[in-house]
Coordinates of C-alpha atoms in Angstrom, one line a residue:
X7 CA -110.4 210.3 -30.5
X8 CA -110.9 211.8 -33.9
X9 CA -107.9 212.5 -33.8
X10 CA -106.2 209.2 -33.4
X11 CA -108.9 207.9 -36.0
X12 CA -107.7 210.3 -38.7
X13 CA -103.8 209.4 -38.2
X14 CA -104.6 205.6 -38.3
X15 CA -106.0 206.1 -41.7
X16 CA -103.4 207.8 -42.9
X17 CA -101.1 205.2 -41.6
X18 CA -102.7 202.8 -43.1
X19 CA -103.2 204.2 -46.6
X20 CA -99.7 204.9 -46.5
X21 CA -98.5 201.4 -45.8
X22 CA -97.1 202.5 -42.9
X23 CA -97.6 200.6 -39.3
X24 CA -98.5 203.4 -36.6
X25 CA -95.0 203.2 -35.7
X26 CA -94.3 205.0 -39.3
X27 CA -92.1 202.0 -40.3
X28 CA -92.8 200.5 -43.9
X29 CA -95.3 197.2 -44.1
X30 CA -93.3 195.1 -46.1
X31 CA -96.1 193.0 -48.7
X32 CA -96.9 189.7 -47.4
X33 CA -94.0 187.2 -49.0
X34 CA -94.7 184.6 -51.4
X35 CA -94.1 181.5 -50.2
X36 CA -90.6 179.7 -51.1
X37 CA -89.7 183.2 -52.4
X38 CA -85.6 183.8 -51.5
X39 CA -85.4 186.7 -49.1
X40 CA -84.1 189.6 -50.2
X41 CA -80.1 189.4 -51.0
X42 CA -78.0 192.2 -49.9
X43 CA -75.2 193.9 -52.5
X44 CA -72.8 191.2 -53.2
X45 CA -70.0 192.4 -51.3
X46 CA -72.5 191.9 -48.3
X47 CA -73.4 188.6 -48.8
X48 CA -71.9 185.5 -47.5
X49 CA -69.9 183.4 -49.7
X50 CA -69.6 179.8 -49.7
X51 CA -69.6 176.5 -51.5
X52 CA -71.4 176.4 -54.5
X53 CA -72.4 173.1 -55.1
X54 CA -71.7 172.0 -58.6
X55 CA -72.4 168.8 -60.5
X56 CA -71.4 168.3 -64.4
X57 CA -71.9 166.0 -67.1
X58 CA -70.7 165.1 -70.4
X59 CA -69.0 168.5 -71.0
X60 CA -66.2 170.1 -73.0
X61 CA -64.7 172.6 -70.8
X62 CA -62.5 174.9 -72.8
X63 CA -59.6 176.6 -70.0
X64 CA -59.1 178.3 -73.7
X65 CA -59.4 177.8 -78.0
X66 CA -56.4 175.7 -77.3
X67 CA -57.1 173.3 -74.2
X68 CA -59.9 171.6 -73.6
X69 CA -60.7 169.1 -70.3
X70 CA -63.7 166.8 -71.5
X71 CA -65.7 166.1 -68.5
X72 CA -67.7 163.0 -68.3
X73 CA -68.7 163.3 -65.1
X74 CA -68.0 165.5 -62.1
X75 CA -69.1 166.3 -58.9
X76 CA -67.8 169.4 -56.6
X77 CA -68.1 172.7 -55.5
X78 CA -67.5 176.5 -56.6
X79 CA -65.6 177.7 -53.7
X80 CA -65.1 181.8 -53.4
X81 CA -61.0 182.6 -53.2
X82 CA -62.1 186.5 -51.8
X83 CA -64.7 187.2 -49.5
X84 CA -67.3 188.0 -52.2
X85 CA -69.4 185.1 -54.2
X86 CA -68.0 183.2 -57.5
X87 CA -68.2 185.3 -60.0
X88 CA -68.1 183.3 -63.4
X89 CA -66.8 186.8 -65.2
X90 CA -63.8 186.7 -62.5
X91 CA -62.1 183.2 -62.9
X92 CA -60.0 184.0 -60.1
X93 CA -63.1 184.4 -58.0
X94 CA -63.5 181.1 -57.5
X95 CA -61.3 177.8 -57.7
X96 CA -63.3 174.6 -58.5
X97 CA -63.3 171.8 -56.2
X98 CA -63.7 168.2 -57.5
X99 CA -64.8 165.6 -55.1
X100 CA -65.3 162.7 -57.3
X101 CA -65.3 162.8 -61.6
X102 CA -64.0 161.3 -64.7
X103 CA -61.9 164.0 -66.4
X104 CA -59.7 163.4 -70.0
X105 CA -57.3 165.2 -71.3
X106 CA -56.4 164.5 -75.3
X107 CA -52.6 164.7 -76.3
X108 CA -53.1 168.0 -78.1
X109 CA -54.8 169.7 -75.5
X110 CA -52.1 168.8 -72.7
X111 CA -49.4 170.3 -75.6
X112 CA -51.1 173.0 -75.5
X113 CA -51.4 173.2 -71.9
X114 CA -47.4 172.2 -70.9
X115 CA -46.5 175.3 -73.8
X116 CA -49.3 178.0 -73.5
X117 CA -49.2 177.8 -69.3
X118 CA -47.0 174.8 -67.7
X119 CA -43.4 175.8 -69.1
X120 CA -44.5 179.6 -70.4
X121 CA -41.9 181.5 -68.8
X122 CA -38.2 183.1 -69.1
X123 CA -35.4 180.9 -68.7
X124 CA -38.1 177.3 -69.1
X125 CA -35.7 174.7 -69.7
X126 CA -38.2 173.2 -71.4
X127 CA -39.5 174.3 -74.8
X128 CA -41.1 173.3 -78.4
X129 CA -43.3 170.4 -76.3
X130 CA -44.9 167.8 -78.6
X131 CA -47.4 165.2 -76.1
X132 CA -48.3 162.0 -78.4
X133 CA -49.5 158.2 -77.0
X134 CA -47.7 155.4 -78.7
X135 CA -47.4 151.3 -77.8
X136 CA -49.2 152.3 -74.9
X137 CA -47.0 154.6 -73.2
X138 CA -46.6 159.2 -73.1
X139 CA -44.2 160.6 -75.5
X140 CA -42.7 163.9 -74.9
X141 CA -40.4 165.2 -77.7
X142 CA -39.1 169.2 -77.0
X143 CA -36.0 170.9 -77.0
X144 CA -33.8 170.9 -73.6
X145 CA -31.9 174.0 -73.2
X146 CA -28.7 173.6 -71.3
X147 CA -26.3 176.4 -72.4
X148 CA -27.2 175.1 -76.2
X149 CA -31.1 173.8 -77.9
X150 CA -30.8 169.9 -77.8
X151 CA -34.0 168.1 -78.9
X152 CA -35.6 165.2 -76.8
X153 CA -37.5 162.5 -76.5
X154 CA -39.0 160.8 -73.4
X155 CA -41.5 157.7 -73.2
X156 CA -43.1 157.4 -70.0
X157 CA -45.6 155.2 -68.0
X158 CA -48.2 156.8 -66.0
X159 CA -49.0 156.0 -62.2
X160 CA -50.7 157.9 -59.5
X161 CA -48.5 158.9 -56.3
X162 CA -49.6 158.6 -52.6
X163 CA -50.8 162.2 -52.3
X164 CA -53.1 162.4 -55.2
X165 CA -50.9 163.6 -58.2
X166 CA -49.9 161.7 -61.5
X167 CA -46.1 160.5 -62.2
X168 CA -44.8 159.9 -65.5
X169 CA -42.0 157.3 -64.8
X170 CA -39.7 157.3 -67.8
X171 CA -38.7 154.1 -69.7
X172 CA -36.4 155.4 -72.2
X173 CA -34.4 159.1 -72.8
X174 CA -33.2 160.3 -75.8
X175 CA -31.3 163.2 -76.6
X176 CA -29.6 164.2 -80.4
X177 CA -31.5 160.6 -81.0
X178 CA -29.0 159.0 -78.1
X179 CA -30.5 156.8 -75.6
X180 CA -29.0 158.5 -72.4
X181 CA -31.1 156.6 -69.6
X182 CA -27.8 154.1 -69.4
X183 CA -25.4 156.4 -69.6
X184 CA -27.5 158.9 -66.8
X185 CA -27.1 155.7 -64.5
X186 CA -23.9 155.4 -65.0
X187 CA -22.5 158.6 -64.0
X188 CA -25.3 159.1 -61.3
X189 CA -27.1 161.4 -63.4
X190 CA -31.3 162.4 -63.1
X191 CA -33.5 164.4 -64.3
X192 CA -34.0 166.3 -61.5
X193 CA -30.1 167.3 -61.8
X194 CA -30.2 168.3 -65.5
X195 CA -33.9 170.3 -65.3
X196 CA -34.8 173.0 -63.2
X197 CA -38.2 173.9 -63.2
X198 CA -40.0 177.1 -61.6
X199 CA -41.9 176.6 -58.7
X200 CA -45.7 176.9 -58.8
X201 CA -46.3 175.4 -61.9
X202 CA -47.7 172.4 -61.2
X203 CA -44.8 170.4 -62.0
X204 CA -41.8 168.8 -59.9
X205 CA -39.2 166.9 -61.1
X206 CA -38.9 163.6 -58.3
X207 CA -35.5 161.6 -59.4
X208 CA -36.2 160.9 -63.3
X209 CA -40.3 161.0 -62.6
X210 CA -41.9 164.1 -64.1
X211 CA -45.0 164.7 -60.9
X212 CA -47.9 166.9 -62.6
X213 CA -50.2 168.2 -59.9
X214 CA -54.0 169.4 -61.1
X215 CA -54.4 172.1 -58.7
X216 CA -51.5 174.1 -60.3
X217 CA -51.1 173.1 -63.9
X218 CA -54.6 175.0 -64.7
X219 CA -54.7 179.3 -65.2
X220 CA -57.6 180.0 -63.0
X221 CA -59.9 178.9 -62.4
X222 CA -57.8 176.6 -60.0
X223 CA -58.9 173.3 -59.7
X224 CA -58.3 170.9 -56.9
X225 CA -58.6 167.3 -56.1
X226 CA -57.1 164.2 -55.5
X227 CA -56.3 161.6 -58.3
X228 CA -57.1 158.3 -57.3
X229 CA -56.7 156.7 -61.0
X230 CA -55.0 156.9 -64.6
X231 CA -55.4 155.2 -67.7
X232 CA -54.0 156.0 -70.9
X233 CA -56.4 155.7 -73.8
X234 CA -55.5 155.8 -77.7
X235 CA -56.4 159.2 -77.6
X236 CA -56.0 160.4 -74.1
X237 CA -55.3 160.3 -70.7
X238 CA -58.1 159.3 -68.5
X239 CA -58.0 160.4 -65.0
X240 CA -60.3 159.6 -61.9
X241 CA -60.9 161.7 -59.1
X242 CA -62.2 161.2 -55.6
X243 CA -61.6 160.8 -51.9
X244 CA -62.3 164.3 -51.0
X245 CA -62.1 165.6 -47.6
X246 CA -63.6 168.9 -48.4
X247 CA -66.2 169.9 -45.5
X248 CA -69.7 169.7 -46.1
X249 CA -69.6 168.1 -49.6
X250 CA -72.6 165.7 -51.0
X251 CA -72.2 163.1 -52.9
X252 CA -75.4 163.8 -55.2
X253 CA -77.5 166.8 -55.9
X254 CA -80.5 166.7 -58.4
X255 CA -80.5 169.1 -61.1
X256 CA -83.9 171.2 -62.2
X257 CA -84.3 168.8 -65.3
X258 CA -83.0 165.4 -64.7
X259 CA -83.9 164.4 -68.8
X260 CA -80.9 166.6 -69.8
X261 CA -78.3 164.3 -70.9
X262 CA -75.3 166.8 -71.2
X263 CA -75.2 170.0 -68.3
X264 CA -73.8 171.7 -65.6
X265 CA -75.8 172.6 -62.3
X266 CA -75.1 175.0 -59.9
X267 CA -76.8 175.0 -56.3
X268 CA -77.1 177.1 -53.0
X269 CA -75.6 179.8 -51.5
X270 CA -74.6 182.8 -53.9
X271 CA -73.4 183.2 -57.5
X272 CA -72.5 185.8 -59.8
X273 CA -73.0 186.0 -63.2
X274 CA -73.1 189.4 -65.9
X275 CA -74.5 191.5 -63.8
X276 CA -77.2 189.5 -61.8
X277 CA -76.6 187.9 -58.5
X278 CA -78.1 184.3 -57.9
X279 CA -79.2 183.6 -54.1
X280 CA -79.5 180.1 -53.1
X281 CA -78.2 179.4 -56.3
X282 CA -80.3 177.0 -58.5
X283 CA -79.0 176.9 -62.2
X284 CA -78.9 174.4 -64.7
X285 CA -77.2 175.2 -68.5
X286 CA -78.5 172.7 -70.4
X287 CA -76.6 171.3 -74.1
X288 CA -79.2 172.4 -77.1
X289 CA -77.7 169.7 -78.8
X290 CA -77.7 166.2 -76.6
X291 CA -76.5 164.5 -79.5
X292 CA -72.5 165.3 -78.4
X293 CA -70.8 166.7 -75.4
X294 CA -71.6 170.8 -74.5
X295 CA -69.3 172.6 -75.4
X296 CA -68.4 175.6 -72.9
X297 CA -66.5 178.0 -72.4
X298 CA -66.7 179.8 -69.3
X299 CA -64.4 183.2 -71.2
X300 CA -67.1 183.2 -73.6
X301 CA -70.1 182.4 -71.5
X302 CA -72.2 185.9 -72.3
X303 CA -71.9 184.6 -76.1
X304 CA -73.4 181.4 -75.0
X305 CA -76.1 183.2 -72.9
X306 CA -77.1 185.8 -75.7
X307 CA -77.3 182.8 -77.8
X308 CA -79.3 180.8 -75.6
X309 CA -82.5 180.9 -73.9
X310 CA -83.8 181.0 -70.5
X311 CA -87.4 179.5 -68.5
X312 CA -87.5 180.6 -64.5
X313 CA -89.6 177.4 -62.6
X314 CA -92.0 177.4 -59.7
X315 CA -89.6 177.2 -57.3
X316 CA -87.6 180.3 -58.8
X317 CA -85.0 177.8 -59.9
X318 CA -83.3 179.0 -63.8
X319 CA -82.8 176.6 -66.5
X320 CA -80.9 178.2 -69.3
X321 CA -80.2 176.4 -72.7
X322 CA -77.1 177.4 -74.9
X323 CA -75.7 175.7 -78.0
X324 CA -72.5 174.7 -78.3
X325 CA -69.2 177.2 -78.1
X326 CA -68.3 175.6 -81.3
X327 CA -71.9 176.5 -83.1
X328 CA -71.4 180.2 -82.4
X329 CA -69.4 180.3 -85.7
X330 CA -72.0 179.7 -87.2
X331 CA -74.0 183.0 -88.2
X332 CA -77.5 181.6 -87.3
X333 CA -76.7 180.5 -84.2
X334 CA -74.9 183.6 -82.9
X335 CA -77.8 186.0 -83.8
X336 CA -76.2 187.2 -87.1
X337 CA -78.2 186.7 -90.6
X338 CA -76.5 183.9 -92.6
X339 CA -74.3 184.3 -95.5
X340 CA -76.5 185.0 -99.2
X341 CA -79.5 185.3 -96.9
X342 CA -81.7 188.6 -96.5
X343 CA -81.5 190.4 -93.3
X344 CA -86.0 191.8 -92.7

């Protein structure tokens, strides 16, 4: 009996049950359970809503977000991994997306027509009298510059068609002269598969889910205006399973954010289980400026507060600011460094 005393003591000074297995400490309440190594754990919608936000795809192109909601979904069987873009691809159920004339130049030259042989080259996008002007060079054995107006209108399947109105080439109108010999478009330019863009008769269709480098993004465009300085675009109907139409972020004051919820993310080197993150604008006075290539410079910059119920609100100024010296940690210019 003194015996079987002795070793329970010793079990239990050891933190061991008399079976010799580990006694786990009692769990806080709401604490996550533990997460296994990310290639373990189970990867699935991140839910994601986002507000008056500047979302650099680079220095170049920029989609200003006034409202979105969606989800991160994983393209691998591992979690989205912000430092992977092709980790993830973002789904947009609903949202109110711009685009301004200069970044969709940049986005038809850097990305859309980027590639040997393009027939399509030297792309200027401009808005005038209410309609989308394309001027470029056409190459068809030899350079010859062009100008197309266009109308905008949104087709059946959720992508947006520029219809054109008029089509010049050397300065010609050529629209007539196309009809008259049974000419189109779709004849005269051959473009690449895959890059978001078909050529329909004379109507240029521009699809979201491939016009982007990744991260992907997918939805269905239900509406499009043109502004004076850009093209407005709504999304919505989605049919993607399991999606909410509202979630509410760790601080609902924030005027300008994106928020991340449940299942698992990835960021730097931490791993997020039933994902709760909110970046929050330091400035609310104008859209946050993001970008997601440069997001550790936005982190360092920034500061972080972890809430009761282990949820992480982090505060970053604006990708723009981090120019600045004081803002991006350095000492500024003429002043003296402790």
């Amino acid at each position: 009996m003194t015996v079987l005393r002795l070793a329970a003591l010793v079990a239990l000074l050891c933190g061991c049950s008399p079976r010799g297995d580990a006694q786990a400490p009692p769990k806080e309440p709401g604490l996550p359970a533990p997460l296994a190594h990310a290639s373990e754990a189970t990867p699935g919608p991140v839910e994601a809503e986002m507000r008056h936000v500047l979302y650099h795809v680079d220095d170049q192109v920029v989609l200003q977000i006034d409202y979105l909601r969606g989800a991160l979904l994983p393209t691998t069987k591992a979690p989205p991994w912000f430092d992977d873009p092709t980790s993830f691809r973002i789904a947009i159920d609903s949202g109110e997306v711009e685009i301004s004339p200069a970044s969709l130049t940049a986005l038809l030259n850097r990305y859309v027509f980027a590639y040997k042989g393009t027939p399509l080259k030297d792309l200027t996008v401009s808005i005038e009298d209410g309609e989308l002007t394309q001027h470029g060079t056409l190459h068809k054995g030899v350079d010859l510059p062009f100008t197309i107006r266009s109308t905008l209108a949104v087709t059946p399947d959720g992508r947006l068609r520029l219809h054109p109105t008029s089509v010049k080439v050397l300065g010609i109108g050529v629209k007539g002269l196309m009809k008259t010999f049974g000419l189109e478009l779709e004849n005269l330019v051959k473009v690449q598969q895959g890059r978001g863009v078909e050529i329909e008769d004379n109507d240029f269709i521009l699809a979201p889910s491939g016009l982007l480098p990744p991260p992907r993004i997918q939805g269905r465009l239900i509406a499009v205006r043109l502004l004076p300085d850009a093209v407005g675009q709504t999304f919505g109907g989605s049919t993607r399973d399991g999606h909410r139409e509202r979630i509410h972020p760790s601080d609902p004051s924030a005027r300008n954010y994106m928020f991340f919820h449940g299942r698992v993310l990835r960021f730097g080197k931490l791993i997020m289980d039933d994902a709760d993150l909110q970046i929050v604008d330091a400035d609310p006075t104008d859209p946050f400026d993001f970008s997601l290539a440069n997001i550790n410079q936005q982190l360092v910059a920034g500061k972080s507060r972890n809430l009761k119920d282990f949820g992480l609100v982090t505060t970053m100024p604006d990708y723009g600011d981090l120019r600045r010296p004081e803002i991006a940690g350095r000492p500024a210019v003429g002043s003296r460094a402790p």
